Amino acid sequence: MANRLKFWMSQYIVRRYCSQIPQFRMKYLNVAEKNDAAKTIASFLSNGTATRREGCSVYNKIYEFETVVDGKNCKMVMTSVSGHLLQLEFITSYRRWNEVDPQALFSAPVRKACPENNTKIMRTLEREVRSCNGLIIWTDCDREGENIGFEIIDICCKIKPYIKVYRAIFSEITGVSIKRALQQLTQPNKKLSDAVDVRTELDLRTGAAITRFQTMRLQRLFPKKMANKLISYGSCQIPTLGFVAERYKEVEAFVSERFWKIKVLHTIGDLTVDFAWSRNRSFDKAACEDYLLLCLADPKAKVENVTIKSKHKWRPTPLDTVEMEKLGSRKLKISAKETMTIAEKLYSRGIISYPRTETNQFSKDIDLRSIAERFIEHPEWGHFVRRINEWGANPRNGNKTDQAHPPIHPTKLVTDLHGNEARVYELVCRHFLACISKDAIGSETSVHINVAGEKFTATGLCIHQRNYLDIYIYENWNAKQIHKYEQGQSFDPTDILMQEGATTAPPLLTEADLIALMEKHGIGTDATHAEHINTIKERGYIGVVEKGCLVPGIIGMGLYEGYDAMNLALAKPLLRSAFEADLKDICTGKKDPKIVLGEQILKYLEAYKQMTEKITALDNKMALRIDENPTANIDHLVTDKTGHTSAIGKVVNEIFQCPKCLVAPLALRQKKNQDGFYIGCMNFPDCKNVIWLPEDFLEPSVLSETCQHCGPIVKLIKLKFKSLYYKTLFKTPSGWYKTCLLCDRQFCENFNINLEQVKPSGRIIDDASVYTSITASIFPVVTSTTGGIGFEIEAQNGPTSTNFNKNRGKSRTKLKPENKCSSKKTVTTRNVPHFLTPVFFSPSKRTRICRCVSKIY
């Protein structure tokens, strides 16, 4: 009886405590690319019940709700970033224009850092992920979106290294699409993100190096007109400028020619038919007059042939990004940049599908009829939608697809838009309805006549069914009347005339024309065309004149002509288009991103060297355009005190990779007071390794010659001994001595330079350049030292290497409880009934239950 009582009492205690323990549920942190998208997605997933609270950033709110994921009720926290969260940059020392040779930027260490304006967003992610078991990325489903997603993942994984990460795939922010994406979560695509990283690093290196070189040179040569101007270079922007400048020069060089032609007029009643000469035109006036006299001598016209054939005006193909940008420019007179900005806002609000797509064909899986029926109540388009329902939605598909997103189409009917937003939305809607309707149908009549042996032709058009033209107001198809003619018929022309005209120059490029050229030559992507055009507009390289025509600016034309005179591949589209093809191969896994980056950097480095050799051609062309004589007619490459030649006066002389941080090289530098030299790490202030050279060293310099023992990555140092003692010791009567700090033990021992006493502290940054990173195995094992001549380890504003390692150990210790919480917990079963073991408790409640049951037993 007592044992049975104990058993039931234990059952009662366990049930009582278990009823107070909340059931374990998954909690996900969801991150979108923009706040509007996060708000809309949260609204769809919560059916409008999401609660909002503030994040660290006032522009990026947090939305909380519950929903079902994988058949289980889960708690969701939805927030957002504002585009890219991290920024690729050079380490501090390489950002100083006047201290670094621009050529060094092709191999300088780079890192990803969070800009100051994004730190609050990052703090929100770090705070919210601590209480979550999973992470779902809701950024745009393209290369940039995938890269932003991996930036979010990197930040969250630093807080929770083993958090489960998922990717939501969607092409439109609608309830059906978002809920389907949540139930079909997948893994992020690292290949897409790698392609963006490669492009970003190449653009940073090439843009920074060439921009610095030509800016500093031109500012010094033309101090009056260019002293405060940034003469930037971009591997997409300069070829784009080239298209505009090339067309402008064609127009500028065009010489008009006079021509003459004959035409025959035939008038009956109010209708005059114009017959065009089959020879088109003649640049010889006398010859044209002879043909005219022949026709006037025998002015009888005989109809040789009459053909009537059906004529179709094709409806447009589904809308992709390039076509939308071109239509926005041509039909709406809105710049491509503004068109894309508006389209992205409409997408974030769930009004249209994803606007960055290369696809112009609809999949059979898309229910086009249901999309069209959303507009059946529209006062203007409703009747046309009913006609589409009668015909059946039948799109005229194009031949492009990116296998990721459907063509741009509306996702719902809205009537509260205004201004350019309403116009862009209307364009998307009308284009969609037009592309799924029917072609316009008509018949064309062609009449061929003979007058004194000369052939003339006239055409007429009769429209039978307008079809898509009833909704697509951006195109016209006008009927053209013609008299009824029969084969063999003869008639007397009303008049036979000779007209004079002149050839005209090709038109200047419009923004739509420029986008078409960029697409043809592979400059940029559909998603970046508008950005590149807007960039060169802002820099003043091109301008917009009447009717939206583009013309080069003074500096823009000077750059184009200078690059052309130097015959640089930098200004041609081939180099960039080949790189864009490599990026596509990275996305598909055909090419390794590290190899592509290394090859491309070498190509641009070779072009940079060619530019430095032929730079006077740019000087001369720029001088003519800005109407200012250069301050000097000689190349002002200078030699610094260490013997290094560069485009600037003060340069950094790199020796070998810093053995402490393994991020940046050690370099020979002059003290600020110009009194003596030192060897310091280029990763200062993150790494404070330094060798203070004694006063006995005179005129030290870094040679281009490398150490035969240590390899091609270690350069020799040349210096002159002041003391007779050292001249005798090192057997150099002249005092000049060449040494390698890594393998010249006699030199290091005499001057107390002990590299083996510096402890490597590991990488200070994670994203060092794959092109120049050198593994730690190249350098000897080193330990810390203090006092005398050697590497200075003590940090003024940061931890020492020893403290740094301790801190790293502490951070790992702090993560242990979180790691344990993420896995299943087991309960010690000593003195505990078997039915307790499957239950998950908080540690405090678990202890109390076990103690109670132990007392009973």
C-alpha positions in Angstrom: 0.0 0.0 0.0 2.8 2.4 0.9 4.7 1.7 -2.4 1.5 2.3 -4.4 1.0 5.6 -2.6 4.6 6.7 -3.4 4.0 5.8 -7.0 0.9 7.9 -7.4 2.4 10.8 -5.5 5.4 10.8 -7.9 3.0 10.8 -10.8 1.1 13.8 -9.4 4.3 15.8 -8.8 5.7 15.1 -12.3 2.4 16.0 -14.0 2.1 19.2 -11.9 5.6 20.4 -12.9 5.3 19.3 -16.5 2.1 21.3 -16.9 4.0 24.4 -15.9 6.8 23.8 -18.5 6.2 25.3 -21.9 6.5 22.9 -24.8 9.7 23.3 -26.8 9.1 25.2 -30.1 11.4 26.3 -32.9 12.0 30.0 -33.1 13.3 31.4 -36.4 14.9 34.7 -37.2 13.7 35.9 -40.6 15.7 38.6 -42.5 14.5 40.4 -45.6 16.4 42.8 -47.8 14.3 45.9 -47.1 11.9 46.9 -44.4 8.9 47.2 -46.8 9.5 43.6 -47.9 9.8 42.4 -44.3 6.5 44.1 -43.4 4.7 42.6 -46.3 6.1 39.1 -45.8 5.2 39.2 -42.1 1.7 40.3 -42.9 1.2 37.4 -45.3 2.7 34.7 -43.1 0.8 35.9 -40.0 -2.5 36.6 -41.8 -2.3 40.2 -40.6 -1.7 39.4 -36.9 2.0 40.3 -36.6 3.0 42.6 -33.8 5.6 45.3 -34.4 8.4 46.5 -32.2 11.5 48.7 -32.6 14.9 47.4 -33.6 18.2 49.2 -33.0 17.8 50.9 -36.3 14.7 53.1 -36.6 14.4 52.2 -40.3 14.3 48.5 -39.8 11.4 47.3 -37.6 10.9 43.9 -36.0 7.7 41.9 -36.6 6.7 38.9 -34.4 4.1 36.3 -35.2 3.5 32.5 -35.1 3.1 30.3 -38.1 3.5 26.7 -39.2 6.8 25.5 -40.6 7.3 21.9 -41.7 4.0 21.0 -40.0 5.0 22.5 -36.6 3.8 25.7 -35.0 6.8 28.0 -34.7 7.6 31.5 -33.4 8.9 33.9 -36.0 10.9 37.1 -35.7 11.0 39.1 -39.0 13.4 42.0 -39.5 15.4 43.4 -42.4 18.6 45.0 -43.6 19.0 47.9 -46.0 20.8 46.3 -48.9 24.4 45.2 -48.4 25.4 45.0 -44.7 29.1 44.7 -45.1 31.5 46.7 -47.4 34.7 45.4 -48.9 37.6 47.8 -48.2 41.4 48.0 -48.1 43.0 47.8 -44.7 43.8 51.2 -43.2 47.3 51.8 -44.5 46.3 51.3 -48.1 43.6 53.9 -47.9 46.2 56.7 -47.7 46.5 58.0 -51.3 49.8 59.8 -50.8 51.6 56.9 -49.1 50.7 53.9 -51.3 51.7 53.3 -54.9 48.4 52.7 -56.8 49.9 49.6 -58.4 50.1 48.0 -54.9 46.3 48.0 -54.7 46.2 45.1 -57.1 47.6 42.9 -54.3 46.8 44.8 -51.2 44.9 43.0 -48.4 41.2 43.6 -48.3 38.5 42.9 -45.7 34.8 43.1 -45.2 33.7 45.5 -42.6 30.4 47.0 -41.4 30.0 50.7 -42.3 29.0 53.0 -39.4 25.5 53.5 -40.9 24.8 49.8 -40.7 26.1 49.1 -37.2 22.6 49.4 -35.6 21.2 46.9 -38.1 24.0 44.5 -37.3 23.3 44.9 -33.5 19.7 44.0 -34.1 20.7 40.8 -35.9 23.2 39.9 -33.2 20.6 40.5 -30.4 17.7 38.7 -32.0 19.6 35.6 -33.2 20.6 34.8 -29.6 17.1 33.5 -28.8 16.5 31.8 -32.1 17.1 28.2 -33.3 17.0 28.8 -37.0 17.7 31.5 -39.6 15.6 32.1 -42.8 17.0 34.4 -45.5 14.3 36.3 -47.4 16.5 38.5 -49.6 16.0 39.0 -53.3 16.6 35.8 -55.3 19.5 37.0 -57.5 23.3 37.3 -57.2 23.2 40.4 -55.0 20.5 39.1 -52.8 22.4 35.8 -52.3 25.5 37.8 -51.3 23.5 39.9 -48.9 22.1 36.7 -47.5 25.6 35.3 -46.8 26.6 38.6 -45.1 23.6 38.1 -42.7 24.6 34.5 -42.2 28.2 35.4 -41.4 27.1 37.9 -38.7 24.5 35.5 -37.2 26.9 32.6 -37.2 29.5 34.5 -35.2 26.9 34.6 -32.4 25.5 31.2 -33.0 27.9 29.1 -35.0 25.7 26.0 -35.3 22.4 27.7 -36.1 20.3 26.1 -38.8 20.2 28.3 -42.0 17.5 28.2 -44.7 16.8 30.1 -47.9 13.3 31.1 -49.0 12.9 31.2 -52.8 10.3 33.5 -54.3 9.8 35.7 -57.3 6.9 37.8 -56.1 5.7 39.0 -52.7 2.2 37.6 -52.8 0.4 35.5 -50.2 0.6 32.3 -52.2 4.2 32.7 -53.3 5.4 33.6 -49.8 3.6 30.7 -48.1 4.9 28.3 -50.7 8.4 29.6 -50.2 8.2 29.0 -46.4 7.1 25.4 -46.9 9.8 24.7 -49.5 12.8 26.1 -47.8 16.2 25.3 -49.4 19.9 26.1 -48.8 21.6 29.3 -49.8 23.6 29.2 -53.0 27.3 29.9 -52.2 28.2 30.0 -55.9 26.0 33.0 -56.6 27.5 34.8 -53.6 31.1 33.9 -54.7 30.4 35.6 -58.1 29.5 38.8 -56.4 32.5 38.7 -54.1 34.8 38.2 -57.1 33.2 41.1 -59.0 33.3 43.4 -56.0 36.9 42.7 -55.3 38.0 43.2 -58.9 36.0 46.4 -59.2 37.5 47.7 -55.9 41.1 46.9 -56.9 41.0 48.1 -60.5 38.8 51.1 -59.7 40.9 52.3 -56.8 44.3 51.8 -58.5 43.4 53.5 -61.8 41.3 56.2 -60.2 44.2 57.2 -57.8 46.8 57.1 -60.5 45.0 59.3 -63.0 43.5 61.6 -60.5 46.7 62.4 -58.7 48.5 62.8 -62.1 45.9 65.0 -63.7 45.5 67.2 -60.6 49.2 67.9 -60.6 49.4 68.6 -64.3 46.3 70.8 -64.5 46.0 72.6 -61.1 43.7 75.3 -62.4 40.8 73.2 -63.8 41.3 69.8 -62.2 42.8 70.4 -58.7 39.7 69.4 -56.9 38.2 66.8 -59.3 38.1 63.1 -58.9 38.8 61.4 -62.2 37.4 58.0 -61.5 37.6 54.8 -63.4 35.1 51.9 -63.5 35.5 48.8 -65.7 31.8 49.1 -66.7 31.4 52.9 -66.7 34.3 53.7 -69.0 33.2 51.3 -71.9 29.7 52.8 -71.4 31.1 56.3 -71.8 32.9 55.0 -74.9 29.6 54.2 -76.6 28.3 57.7 -76.0 31.6 59.4 -77.0 32.0 57.2 -80.1 28.5 58.1 -81.4 29.1 61.8 -80.6 32.4 61.8 -82.6 30.5 60.1 -85.6 28.0 62.9 -85.5 30.7 65.6 -85.1 32.7 64.2 -88.1 29.6 63.6 -90.3 29.6 65.5 -93.6 26.2 65.9 -95.2 25.8 65.1 -98.9 23.1 66.3 -101.2 21.0 63.8 -103.2 18.1 63.7 -105.6 15.2 61.3 -106.2 12.2 61.0 -108.4 8.6 60.2 -107.3 5.3 59.7 -109.1 2.0 61.1 -107.7 -1.4 59.7 -108.6 -4.4 61.6 -107.3 -8.1 60.5 -107.5 -10.5 62.7 -105.5 -9.0 63.5 -102.1 -6.6 60.6 -102.1 -3.0 60.9 -103.4 -0.9 57.8 -103.8 2.9 58.4 -103.6 5.0 56.0 -105.7 8.7 55.7 -104.5 11.6 55.3 -107.0 13.2 51.8 -106.9 16.6 53.4 -107.2 15.9 55.2 -104.0 18.2 58.2 -104.6 21.1 59.5 -106.7 24.0 61.6 -105.6 24.5 62.8 -109.2 22.1 65.5 -110.0 22.7 65.4 -113.8 22.0 61.7 -113.9 18.8 62.1 -111.9 17.7 64.9 -114.3 18.3 62.5 -117.2 16.0 59.9 -115.7 13.4 62.5 -115.0 13.4 63.7 -118.7 12.9 60.1 -119.8 9.9 59.7 -117.6 8.4 63.0 -118.7 9.0 62.1 -122.4 6.7 59.1 -122.0 4.7 59.7 -118.8 2.3 56.7 -119.2 2.4 54.4 -116.1 1.7 50.7 -116.4 0.8 48.5 -113.4 3.2 45.5 -113.6 2.2 43.7 -110.4 -0.3 44.0 -107.6 0.2 41.8 -104.5 -2.1 41.6 -101.4 -0.8 39.7 -98.4 -1.9 39.4 -94.8 0.1 41.5 -92.4 0.6 41.0 -88.7 1.9 43.4 -86.1 3.3 41.2 -83.4 2.3 41.6 -79.8 5.2 42.2 -77.4 7.1 39.4 -75.7 6.9 39.2 -71.9 8.6 42.0 -70.0 12.2 41.6 -68.8 14.4 44.1 -67.0 16.2 45.5 -70.1 12.9 46.0 -72.0 11.3 47.7 -69.0 14.2 50.1 -68.8 14.1 50.9 -72.5 10.3 51.4 -72.5 10.6 53.6 -69.4 13.1 55.8 -71.2 11.4 55.9 -74.6 7.7 55.8 -73.8 7.5 57.3 -70.3 10.5 59.6 -70.5 11.7 58.3 -67.2 15.4 57.4 -66.7 16.3 53.8 -66.4 17.6 54.4 -62.8 14.2 55.9 -61.7 12.3 53.2 -63.5 14.1 50.5 -61.6 13.8 52.3 -58.3 10.1 52.6 -58.7 9.8 48.9 -59.9 11.7 47.7 -56.8 9.3 49.7 -54.5 6.3 48.2 -56.2 7.8 44.7 -55.8 8.5 45.3 -52.1 4.9 46.1 -51.6 3.7 43.0 -53.4 2.3 44.9 -56.4 4.5 43.5 -59.2 6.8 40.5 -59.5 10.6 40.6 -59.1 11.8 43.4 -61.5 15.4 42.1 -62.0 15.0 39.2 -64.5 16.5 38.1 -67.8 13.5 35.9 -68.6 11.0 36.9 -71.4 9.0 33.6 -71.5 6.3 32.4 -69.2 6.5 28.9 -67.8 3.5 26.6 -68.4 3.2 26.3 -64.6 2.0 30.0 -64.3 -1.7 30.5 -64.3 -1.9 33.5 -66.6 -5.6 33.6 -66.8 -6.0 34.0 -63.0 -3.5 36.8 -63.1 -5.4 38.6 -65.8 -8.8 38.1 -64.1 -7.5 40.3 -61.2 -8.1 43.3 -63.5 -11.6 42.3 -64.8 -13.1 45.0 -62.5 -10.8 47.7 -63.8 -12.8 50.5 -65.4 -10.5 50.8 -68.5 -9.0 47.3 -68.9 -11.9 45.1 -67.7 -13.5 44.7 -71.1 -10.2 43.7 -72.7 -9.6 41.1 -69.9 -13.0 39.6 -70.9 -11.8 39.3 -74.5 -8.6 37.6 -73.3 -10.8 35.1 -71.4 -12.7 34.4 -74.6 -9.4 33.9 -76.6 -7.5 32.1 -73.9 -4.3 33.6 -72.5 -1.6 32.8 -75.1 1.7 34.6 -74.5 4.2 35.3 -77.3 7.2 34.0 -75.5 10.8 35.2 -76.2 13.9 33.1 -76.1 15.6 34.2 -72.9 15.4 32.7 -69.5 17.6 32.9 -66.3 15.9 29.8 -64.8 15.2 31.9 -61.7 12.5 34.4 -62.1 9.4 34.8 -64.4 8.9 37.9 -66.6 7.8 41.0 -64.9 4.0 41.0 -64.4 1.5 42.6 -62.0 0.4 40.6 -59.0 -2.6 42.5 -57.9 -4.9 45.4 -58.9 -4.2 48.7 -57.1 -5.8 52.1 -57.9 -4.2 54.4 -55.3 -0.8 55.0 -57.0 0.2 58.5 -58.2 2.8 60.1 -60.4 5.5 58.0 -62.0 4.7 55.1 -59.7 1.2 54.9 -61.4 2.8 55.2 -64.9 5.3 52.4 -64.3 2.6 50.2 -62.8 0.3 50.9 -65.8 3.2 50.1 -68.2 3.7 46.7 -66.5 0.0 45.9 -66.5 -0.7 46.9 -70.1 2.4 45.1 -71.3 1.3 41.9 -69.5 -2.2 42.0 -70.9 -0.9 42.8 -74.4 1.6 39.9 -74.4 -1.0 37.3 -73.6 -3.6 38.5 -76.1 -3.5 38.4 -79.9 -1.5 40.0 -82.7 -3.0 42.9 -84.7 -4.1 41.6 -88.1 -4.3 43.5 -91.4 -3.6 43.2 -95.1 -0.9 45.1 -97.2 -1.3 45.9 -100.8 1.9 46.6 -102.9 1.6 48.1 -106.4 4.6 48.1 -108.8 4.5 50.4 -111.9 6.7 51.1 -114.8 7.2 54.6 -116.3 9.5 54.8 -119.3 11.5 51.8 -117.9 11.9 53.2 -114.4 10.3 51.2 -111.6 8.2 52.7 -108.8 6.3 51.2 -105.8 3.5 52.2 -103.5 2.0 50.4 -100.5 -1.3 50.5 -98.6 -2.4 49.0 -95.4 -5.8 47.9 -94.2 -6.2 47.0 -90.5 -8.8 44.3 -89.9 -8.3 43.5 -86.1 -6.5 45.7 -83.7 -6.5 43.2 -80.9 -3.5 43.9 -78.5 -3.3 47.5 -79.8 -6.5 48.3 -78.0 -4.7 47.9 -74.6 -1.1 48.7 -75.6 -1.1 52.4 -76.0 2.6 52.6 -76.5 2.5 51.4 -80.1 0.7 52.7 -83.2 -0.3 50.9 -86.5 -1.9 53.4 -88.9 -3.8 52.4 -91.9 -2.7 53.7 -95.2 -5.2 54.0 -98.1 -4.4 53.2 -101.7 -6.4 53.3 -104.9 -7.6 50.0 -106.3 -5.2 48.9 -109.1 -5.2 45.9 -111.3 -2.3 44.2 -113.1 -1.9 45.4 -116.7 -3.8 48.6 -115.9 -2.4 51.9 -117.3 -2.9 55.4 -116.0 -1.6 58.9 -116.4 0.3 60.1 -113.3 -0.8 63.4 -111.8 2.7 64.5 -111.4 6.3 63.3 -111.8 8.8 65.2 -109.7 12.5 65.4 -108.8 13.1 66.1 -105.1 16.3 67.3 -103.5 17.4 66.1 -100.1 20.5 65.7 -97.9 21.9 62.9 -95.8 21.7 63.3 -92.1 24.0 62.3 -89.3 23.2 59.3 -87.2 21.1 60.2 -84.1 22.8 60.7 -80.8 22.3 57.8 -78.4 19.4 57.9 -76.0 19.4 56.0 -72.7 17.4 53.2 -74.3 19.9 52.9 -77.2 22.8 52.8 -74.7 21.2 50.0 -72.7 20.7 48.0 -75.9 24.4 48.5 -76.7 25.5 47.5 -73.2 23.4 44.3 -73.4 24.8 43.5 -76.9 28.4 43.9 -75.8 28.0 42.2 -72.4 28.7 45.3 -70.2 27.2 44.8 -66.8 24.0 42.8 -66.2 20.3 43.5 -66.6 20.3 44.5 -62.9 23.2 47.0 -63.2 22.8 48.8 -66.6 20.8 51.6 -65.0 23.4 52.0 -62.1 26.3 52.3 -64.5 24.6 54.9 -66.7 23.5 56.9 -63.6 27.1 56.8 -62.2 28.7 58.4 -65.3 25.9 61.0 -65.3 26.7 61.9 -61.7 30.4 62.1 -62.5 29.8 64.5 -65.3 31.3 62.2 -67.9 28.0 62.3 -70.0 25.1 64.7 -70.0 21.5 64.7 -71.3 20.4 67.2 -73.9 17.0 67.8 -75.6 14.9 64.8 -76.5 16.8 62.7 -74.0 20.0 62.4 -76.2 23.3 61.7 -74.5 26.5 63.6 -75.1 29.9 63.3 -73.5 31.2 65.9 -71.1 34.6 67.7 -71.5 36.4 65.4 -69.1 34.5 62.4 -70.4 35.6 63.1 -73.9 39.2 63.7 -72.8 39.3 60.3 -71.0 37.8 58.5 -74.0 40.3 60.1 -76.5 43.2 59.5 -74.1 42.4 55.9 -73.6 41.9 55.5 -77.3 45.3 57.1 -78.0 46.9 54.7 -75.6 45.1 51.8 -77.2 44.0 50.5 -73.8 41.9 47.4 -73.3 40.6 49.1 -70.2 38.3 51.3 -72.3 37.0 48.5 -74.6 34.0 46.3 -73.8 35.8 43.0 -74.6 37.7 42.9 -71.3 34.6 43.4 -69.2 32.3 41.2 -71.3 34.8 38.3 -70.9 34.7 38.8 -67.2 30.9 38.8 -67.1 31.0 35.5 -68.9 33.4 34.1 -66.2 31.0 35.3 -63.5 28.2 33.2 -65.1 30.5 30.2 -65.1 31.2 30.7 -61.4 27.4 30.7 -60.8 27.0 27.4 -62.6 30.1 25.9 -60.9 32.1 25.6 -64.1 34.9 27.9 -62.9 36.6 28.4 -59.5 36.2 31.9 -58.2 39.7 32.2 -56.9 41.2 31.2 -60.2 38.9 33.7 -62.1 39.8 36.5 -59.7 43.6 35.8 -60.0 43.4 35.7 -63.8 41.4 38.9 -64.1 43.6 40.8 -61.7 46.6 39.9 -63.8 44.8 41.1 -67.0 44.0 44.5 -65.4 47.4 44.8 -63.9 49.0 44.4 -67.3 46.7 47.0 -68.7 47.6 49.3 -65.8 51.3 48.9 -66.6 50.6 49.8 -70.2 48.7 52.8 -69.1 51.6 54.1 -67.0 54.0 53.7 -69.9 51.8 55.6 -72.4 50.2 58.1 -70.0 51.5 61.2 -71.8 48.9 60.5 -74.5 46.1 61.0 -72.0 47.9 64.2 -70.8 47.9 65.6 -74.3 44.3 64.8 -75.1 43.0 66.1 -71.8 45.0 69.3 -72.2 43.3 69.9 -75.6 39.8 69.3 -74.2 40.0 71.4 -71.0 42.1 74.1 -72.7 44.9 74.2 -70.1 48.6 73.5 -70.7 50.2 71.0 -68.3 52.5 72.3 -65.7 55.3 70.1 -67.1 55.9 68.4 -70.4 57.9 65.6 -68.9 56.7 62.5 -67.1 56.7 63.4 -63.4 57.4 59.9 -62.1 59.5 60.5 -59.1 62.0 58.5 -57.1 61.8 58.5 -53.3 64.6 58.3 -50.8 64.5 54.5 -50.8 65.0 54.3 -54.6 61.4 53.3 -55.5 59.9 54.8 -58.6 56.2 55.6 -58.5 53.5 58.0 -59.7 53.5 59.7 -56.3 56.2 61.2 -54.2 56.0 59.1 -51.0 55.6 55.3 -51.4 55.5 52.2 -49.3 58.2 49.6 -49.9 56.9 46.1 -49.0 59.3 43.5 -47.8 57.5 40.3 -46.8 54.3 39.2 -45.1 53.9 40.1 -41.5 54.5 36.9 -39.5 52.2 38.1 -36.7 48.9 38.8 -38.4 49.5 37.1 -41.8 47.3 39.7 -43.4 49.5 42.6 -44.6 53.1 42.9 -45.5 55.8 44.6 -43.5 57.1 47.7 -45.2 60.0 50.1 -44.9 58.8 53.5 -43.9 60.2 56.8 -42.8 59.3 58.3 -39.5 57.0 61.3 -39.4 59.8 63.6 -38.3 61.8 62.4 -41.3 64.5 61.4 -38.8 65.2 57.7 -39.3 63.3 54.7 -40.6 61.3 51.7 -39.3 59.8 48.5 -40.6 56.1 48.3 -39.7 53.0 46.2 -40.6 50.7 47.7 -43.1 47.8 46.4 -41.1 48.3 49.1 -38.5 46.5 49.9 -36.2 45.0 46.4 -36.1 48.5 45.0 -36.0 51.2 47.0 -34.3 54.3 45.0 -35.2 57.3 47.2 -35.8 61.1 47.1 -36.1 62.8 50.4 -35.2 66.0 50.7 -37.2 69.0 52.0 -35.4 70.6 55.3 -36.3 73.7 53.4 -37.6 71.6 52.4 -40.7 71.9 55.1 -43.4 69.8 55.3 -46.6 67.9 52.0 -46.2 65.9 50.9 -49.3 63.9 47.9 -50.4 65.3 46.3 -53.6 63.3 44.6 -56.3 65.8 41.7 -55.9 64.4 38.8 -53.8 66.0 36.3 -51.5 67.1 33.1 -53.3 66.8 31.1 -50.1 63.4 32.4 -48.8 61.8 32.7 -52.2 60.3 35.4 -54.5 57.9 36.7 -51.8 60.8 38.1 -49.6 62.6 41.2 -50.8 66.2 42.2 -49.9 67.0 45.3 -47.9 70.0 47.5 -48.8 71.5 49.9 -46.3 74.8 51.7 -45.4 76.6 51.2 -42.1 77.7 54.4 -40.4 80.0 52.8 -37.9 83.4 51.5 -38.8 82.8 48.5 -36.4 79.9 47.2 -38.5 81.7 47.9 -41.7 84.6 45.7 -40.5 82.3 43.1 -39.0 80.2 42.6 -42.2 83.3 43.1 -44.4 81.9 46.0 -46.4 84.6 48.8 -46.7 82.1 51.0 -48.6 79.5 50.5 -45.9 76.8 49.2 -48.3 75.2 46.0 -47.3 72.3 43.8 -48.7 70.4 41.5 -46.3 67.3 39.3 -45.8 65.7 39.7 -42.4 64.4 36.2 -42.5 67.6 34.2 -43.1 70.6 36.6 -42.3 71.1 35.4 -38.7 74.4 37.3 -38.2 72.7 40.6 -39.0 69.6 39.9 -36.8 71.7 38.8 -33.8 74.0 41.8 -34.0 71.0 44.2 -34.0 68.8 42.1 -31.7 66.2 41.5 -34.4 64.6 38.2 -33.3 61.7 37.3 -35.5 61.3 34.0 -33.7 60.0 35.8 -30.6 56.8 37.1 -32.3 53.7 35.0 -31.7 51.3 34.8 -34.6 47.9 36.0 -33.4 46.0 34.5 -36.3 44.1 36.4 -38.9 42.7 39.8 -37.8 40.4 39.8 -40.7 38.7 36.8 -42.4 38.4 38.1 -45.9 42.0 38.6 -46.9 42.6 38.6 -50.7 42.7 35.2 -52.2 45.0 36.6 -54.8 47.8 37.5 -52.4 47.3 35.6 -49.1 50.4 33.7 -48.0 50.1 30.7 -45.7 51.7 30.7 -42.3 53.9 27.8 -43.3 56.2 30.1 -45.2 57.3 31.8 -42.0 59.2 30.4 -39.0 57.4 29.8 -35.7 57.9 33.0 -33.7 57.2 34.1 -30.1 56.8 37.5 -28.4 59.5 39.7 -27.1 59.8 43.0 -25.3 62.6 45.5 -25.1 65.4 46.2 -27.5 65.1 46.1 -31.2 62.3 43.8 -32.2 58.6 43.5 -33.0 56.6 45.7 -30.7 53.7 43.6 -29.5 52.1 45.8 -26.9 48.9 47.5 -28.3 48.0 51.0 -27.3 44.3 50.7 -28.0 43.8 46.9 -28.1 44.8 43.7 -26.4 48.2 42.1 -26.6 48.6 38.9 -28.4 48.4 36.9 -25.2 45.3 38.8 -24.0 43.8 38.4 -27.5 44.1 34.6 -27.3 42.7 34.7 -23.8 39.7 36.7 -25.0 39.2 34.3 -27.8 39.2 31.4 -25.3 36.6 33.3 -23.2 34.4 33.8 -26.2 34.4 30.1 -27.0 33.6 29.4 -23.3 30.5 31.7 -23.5 29.3 29.8 -26.5 29.2 26.4 -24.8 25.9 26.8 -23.0 24.3 28.0 -26.3 25.7 25.1 -28.2 24.4 22.7 -25.5 20.9 24.3 -25.7 20.8 23.7 -29.4 21.2 20.0 -28.9 19.1 17.4 -27.0 19.6 17.4 -23.2 19.6 14.2 -21.2 18.6 13.8 -17.5 20.5 11.6 -15.1 18.3 8.7 -14.3 19.7 7.6 -11.0 16.8 7.4 -8.5 14.4 8.7 -11.2 11.6 6.7 -12.8 12.0 5.9 -16.5 9.1 8.0 -17.5 11.0 11.2 -16.6 13.9 10.8 -19.1 12.2 12.0 -22.4 11.1 15.3 -20.9 13.1 18.4 -21.7 13.3 20.8 -18.7 15.1 24.0 -17.8 17.9 23.0 -15.4 16.4 24.5 -12.3 13.0 22.7 -12.7 14.6 19.5 -13.7 16.7 19.5 -10.5 13.7 20.2 -8.3 11.6 17.4 -9.8 14.5 14.9 -9.4 15.0 15.9 -5.8 11.3 15.5 -5.0 11.1 12.1 -6.6 14.3 11.0 -4.8 12.8 11.9 -1.5 9.7 9.9 -2.2 11.8 6.8 -3.1 
